[in-house]
Short mmCIF file of C-alpha atoms in Angstrom, two decimals:
data_model
loop_
_atom_site.label_atom_id
_atom_site.label_comp_id
_atom_site.label_asym_id
_atom_site.label_seq_id
_atom_site.Cartn_x
_atom_site.Cartn_y
_atom_site.Cartn_z
CA ALA A 1 -21.87 18.11 -12.74
CA ARG A 2 -19.23 15.53 -11.74
CA GLN A 3 -21.99 13.17 -10.57
CA VAL A 4 -23.90 13.52 -13.82
CA MET A 5 -20.97 13.15 -16.25
CA PRO A 6 -20.64 9.34 -15.94
CA ARG A 7 -24.31 9.04 -16.87
CA MET A 8 -24.27 11.46 -19.81
CA ARG A 9 -23.90 8.71 -22.41
CA SER A 10 -27.01 6.94 -21.11
CA ILE A 11 -28.94 10.22 -20.84
CA ALA A 12 -28.05 11.11 -24.44
CA ALA A 13 -29.13 7.66 -25.63
CA LEU A 14 -32.49 8.04 -23.89
CA ILE A 15 -33.02 11.49 -25.41
CA LEU A 16 -32.26 10.18 -28.90
CA GLU A 17 -34.64 7.27 -28.37
CA VAL A 18 -37.42 9.65 -27.35
CA VAL A 19 -36.78 11.79 -30.42
CA ALA A 20 -36.82 8.72 -32.68
CA ARG A 21 -40.06 7.43 -31.16
CA THR A 22 -41.69 10.85 -31.46
CA ARG A 23 -40.69 11.10 -35.10
CA ALA A 24 -41.93 7.57 -35.78
CA CYS A 25 -45.34 8.56 -34.45
CA SER A 26 -45.58 11.62 -36.70
CA VAL A 27 -44.03 10.33 -39.95
CA ASP A 28 -45.41 7.67 -42.28
CA SER A 29 -42.82 4.92 -42.65
CA SER A 30 -43.69 4.15 -46.31
CA THR A 31 -43.45 7.68 -47.68
CA GLY A 32 -41.57 9.83 -45.17
CA LEU A 33 -44.52 12.26 -45.17
CA PHE A 34 -46.32 13.30 -42.02
CA THR A 35 -49.11 11.03 -40.82
CA GLU A 36 -52.80 11.84 -40.95
CA GLN A 37 -52.90 12.26 -37.18
CA GLU A 38 -50.05 14.77 -37.29
CA LEU A 39 -51.89 16.59 -40.08
CA TYR A 40 -55.02 16.80 -37.92
CA ALA A 41 -52.98 18.24 -35.04
CA ARG A 42 -51.37 20.89 -37.25
CA VAL A 43 -54.71 21.88 -38.84
CA ALA A 44 -56.28 22.10 -35.38
CA ASP A 45 -53.46 24.41 -34.26
CA GLY A 46 -54.08 26.62 -37.29
CA ALA A 47 -57.83 26.68 -36.72
CA GLU A 48 -57.32 27.62 -33.09
CA ARG A 49 -55.02 30.46 -34.12
CA VAL A 50 -57.58 31.79 -36.61
CA ARG A 51 -60.36 31.59 -34.03
CA GLU A 52 -58.26 33.52 -31.54
CA LEU A 53 -57.46 36.22 -34.09
CA LEU A 54 -61.09 36.54 -35.14
CA SER A 55 -62.21 36.83 -31.52
CA ARG A 56 -60.08 39.95 -31.14
CA ALA A 57 -60.48 41.20 -34.73
CA PRO A 58 -61.52 44.78 -33.81
CA ALA A 59 -58.23 45.35 -31.99
CA ALA A 60 -56.24 43.49 -34.62
CA VAL A 61 -57.36 45.70 -37.50
CA GLU A 62 -56.33 48.97 -35.87
CA PRO A 63 -53.99 50.89 -38.22
CA THR A 64 -51.27 50.98 -35.59
CA VAL A 65 -51.12 47.18 -35.19
CA PRO A 66 -52.24 45.60 -38.47
CA SER A 67 -52.47 41.79 -38.66
CA PRO A 68 -51.37 40.14 -41.93
CA LEU A 69 -54.40 38.78 -43.76
CA HIS A 70 -52.75 35.38 -44.31
CA LEU A 71 -52.96 34.73 -40.57
CA PHE A 72 -56.75 34.58 -40.85
CA CYS A 73 -56.86 31.61 -43.22
CA VAL A 74 -55.78 27.95 -43.25
CA GLY A 75 -55.84 25.95 -46.48
CA ILE A 76 -55.65 22.23 -47.16
CA VAL A 77 -55.15 20.47 -50.50
CA VAL A 78 -56.02 16.80 -51.02
CA ILE A 79 -54.45 14.90 -53.93
CA ARG A 80 -56.14 11.58 -54.65
CA LEU A 81 -55.04 8.54 -56.62
CA VAL A 82 -58.15 7.73 -58.62
CA ASN A 83 -58.83 4.02 -59.21
CA ALA A 84 -55.86 3.11 -57.03
CA GLN A 85 -57.54 0.55 -54.79
CA ALA A 86 -55.26 -2.23 -53.63
CA GLU A 87 -57.37 -4.82 -55.48
CA MET A 88 -56.21 -3.32 -58.78
CA GLY A 89 -52.79 -4.77 -58.28
CA GLY A 90 -52.39 -5.74 -54.68
CA TYR A 91 -51.35 -3.84 -51.58
CA SER A 92 -47.65 -3.83 -52.45
CA TYR A 93 -48.44 -2.36 -55.88
CA LEU A 94 -50.33 0.52 -54.28
CA GLU A 95 -47.54 1.14 -51.76
CA ARG A 96 -44.91 1.31 -54.51
CA CYS A 97 -46.99 3.84 -56.43
CA VAL A 98 -47.63 5.89 -53.28
CA ALA A 99 -43.92 5.94 -52.37
CA LYS A 100 -42.89 7.21 -55.81
CA LEU A 101 -45.57 9.87 -55.88
CA ALA A 102 -44.80 10.98 -52.32
CA ALA A 103 -41.17 11.59 -53.27
CA ALA A 104 -42.26 13.79 -56.18
CA LEU A 105 -44.77 15.63 -53.99
CA ALA A 106 -42.18 16.51 -51.36
CA ASP A 107 -39.42 17.40 -53.85
CA GLY A 108 -38.90 21.16 -53.93
CA LEU A 109 -41.92 21.84 -51.73
CA PRO A 110 -41.67 25.21 -49.91
CA GLY A 111 -40.83 24.91 -46.24
CA ASP A 112 -44.08 26.53 -45.15
CA ILE A 113 -46.20 23.76 -46.74
CA LEU A 114 -46.57 20.52 -44.80
CA PRO A 115 -47.01 17.33 -46.88
CA ALA A 116 -48.86 14.37 -45.35
CA ARG A 117 -50.28 11.00 -46.24
CA ALA A 118 -54.01 11.25 -45.59
CA GLY A 119 -55.19 7.70 -46.16
CA ARG A 120 -54.22 4.73 -48.29
CA ALA A 121 -54.47 6.62 -51.59
CA ASP A 122 -54.67 10.28 -50.53
CA PHE A 123 -52.02 12.92 -49.99
CA ALA A 124 -52.53 16.29 -48.32
CA LEU A 125 -50.79 19.64 -48.27
CA LEU A 126 -51.33 21.96 -45.32
CA LEU A 127 -50.96 25.67 -46.00
CA SER A 128 -51.13 27.02 -42.48
CA SER A 129 -51.07 30.68 -43.60
CA VAL A 130 -52.68 31.68 -46.89
CA THR A 131 -54.50 34.73 -48.19
CA GLY A 132 -57.12 32.85 -50.23
CA ARG A 133 -57.98 30.15 -52.72
CA GLY A 134 -55.35 31.22 -55.21
CA ALA A 135 -52.54 29.91 -53.01
CA CYS A 136 -54.27 26.54 -52.64
CA GLN A 137 -54.93 26.36 -56.37
CA ARG A 138 -51.29 27.08 -57.20
CA ALA A 139 -50.06 24.55 -54.66
CA ALA A 140 -52.40 21.91 -56.10
CA GLU A 141 -51.40 22.61 -59.70
CA GLU A 142 -47.67 22.55 -58.91
CA ALA A 143 -48.03 19.29 -56.94
CA LEU A 144 -50.04 17.65 -59.72
CA SER A 145 -47.45 18.75 -62.26
CA ARG A 146 -44.59 17.16 -60.33
CA MET A 147 -46.50 13.99 -59.50
CA SER A 148 -47.90 13.54 -63.01
CA SER A 149 -44.36 13.43 -64.38
CA VAL A 150 -43.62 10.28 -62.35
CA SER A 151 -43.65 7.12 -64.42
CA LEU A 152 -45.59 4.28 -62.81
CA ASP A 153 -45.17 1.93 -65.76
CA GLU A 154 -42.57 -0.15 -63.92
CA GLU A 155 -45.05 -0.72 -61.10
CA GLN A 156 -47.98 -1.52 -63.38
CA VAL A 157 -49.57 -4.93 -63.03
CA PRO A 158 -50.47 -6.51 -66.38
CA GLY A 159 -54.09 -5.90 -67.23
CA LYS A 160 -54.48 -3.16 -64.61
CA ALA A 161 -54.79 0.55 -65.32
CA VAL A 162 -52.26 3.05 -63.97
CA PRO A 163 -54.00 5.31 -61.42
CA VAL A 164 -54.55 8.97 -62.27
CA LEU A 165 -54.48 12.00 -59.99
CA ALA A 166 -57.11 14.54 -58.96
CA ALA A 167 -56.92 17.40 -56.45
CA GLY A 168 -59.28 19.53 -54.41
CA HIS A 169 -58.91 22.07 -51.63
CA ALA A 170 -60.79 23.72 -48.79
CA LEU A 171 -60.24 26.78 -46.62
CA PHE A 172 -60.79 27.53 -42.96
CA PRO A 173 -62.90 29.41 -42.00
CA GLN A 174 -64.29 30.32 -45.45
CA ASP A 175 -65.63 26.84 -46.26
CA MET A 176 -67.08 26.13 -42.82
CA GLN A 177 -70.80 26.46 -42.17
CA ALA A 178 -72.03 28.49 -39.21
CA ALA A 179 -72.63 25.45 -37.01
CA GLU A 180 -69.19 24.03 -37.86
CA LEU A 181 -67.49 27.19 -36.61
CA ARG A 182 -68.60 26.20 -33.12
CA PHE A 183 -66.89 22.79 -33.33
CA SER A 184 -63.74 22.09 -31.38
CA PRO A 185 -60.48 22.73 -33.30
CA SER A 186 -59.86 18.97 -33.61
CA ASP A 187 -63.33 18.42 -35.11
CA GLN A 188 -62.84 21.38 -37.42
CA ALA A 189 -59.58 19.85 -38.63
CA ARG A 190 -61.36 16.63 -39.58
CA GLU A 191 -64.23 18.52 -41.17
CA LEU A 192 -61.86 20.62 -43.26
CA LEU A 193 -60.01 17.55 -44.51
CA GLU A 194 -63.32 15.90 -45.46
CA LYS A 195 -64.32 18.99 -47.44
CA ALA A 196 -61.02 18.90 -49.35
CA ARG A 197 -61.53 15.17 -49.98
CA LEU A 198 -65.00 15.88 -51.34
CA ALA A 199 -63.55 18.52 -53.67
CA ALA A 200 -60.94 16.01 -54.90
CA SER A 201 -63.67 13.41 -55.49
CA MET A 202 -65.69 15.92 -57.52
CA ALA A 203 -62.61 16.78 -59.57
CA ALA A 204 -62.03 13.09 -60.24
CA GLN A 205 -65.62 12.58 -61.38
CA ARG A 206 -65.38 15.49 -63.81
CA ARG A 207 -62.19 14.12 -65.29
CA ASN A 208 -63.97 10.81 -65.84
CA GLY A 209 -66.96 12.55 -67.43
#
C-alpha cells in the first residue's frame, strides 16, 4: 500500500479518463442521449435474454418458479422528425431542433426506459421489459405529447416548414418472422429497429394523407 499511495493520483486520473472515454462512446454529444450503437447493444442484450428464457420455458412456467411475463418481451419505439432533412434549413438548423426535442424526450422519462438518438432525425426508446404493445403505445404517446409541446419557431428558417413528429413501435419476439428468430442477437437488434422505423414511416404517411 505504501508503494502504491504516491501513484494514487495518477491512477485515479487514468480511471476517470477511461470512464469519460467510455461515456463519450455511448452518448451522443449533441443531445446527451445514448448513441445508436449503444442502443443496438442494449437491444441485443434484451433479445439474448428473451431467447434464453424461451429456450427453458417449460421449466420457467412451473407454478413454483413463475417468470414474470414482461421478461419475455422487448419493445422499441421510434420517433421521427418528418420533413426534417438538413436541406430544409441546413445542418445546424436540424441539430438545434433535435437538441430541443431530445431534452423534452428525456425529461421525466422513467428510469427503465432508455432514450437514444437513432439517426439524424430519429429518436428511439428502448423498453427492455414490457408485457405487450400497450406499454409501447403509452410510451410513444407520452413522448409525443412532451415533444410536441416544444416550440421550434425560434429555430425556423424563413420559408421552411417546421418538422412534425410521428412514432411507431415494434416488439421482440412478437414482430419477428420465423427466419429472423434464428438471427444473431445483434442482427435481431437491427431488424427490430428497422421494423419500428417502418412503423413510424407508415404513421407519418397516414398523417400526411
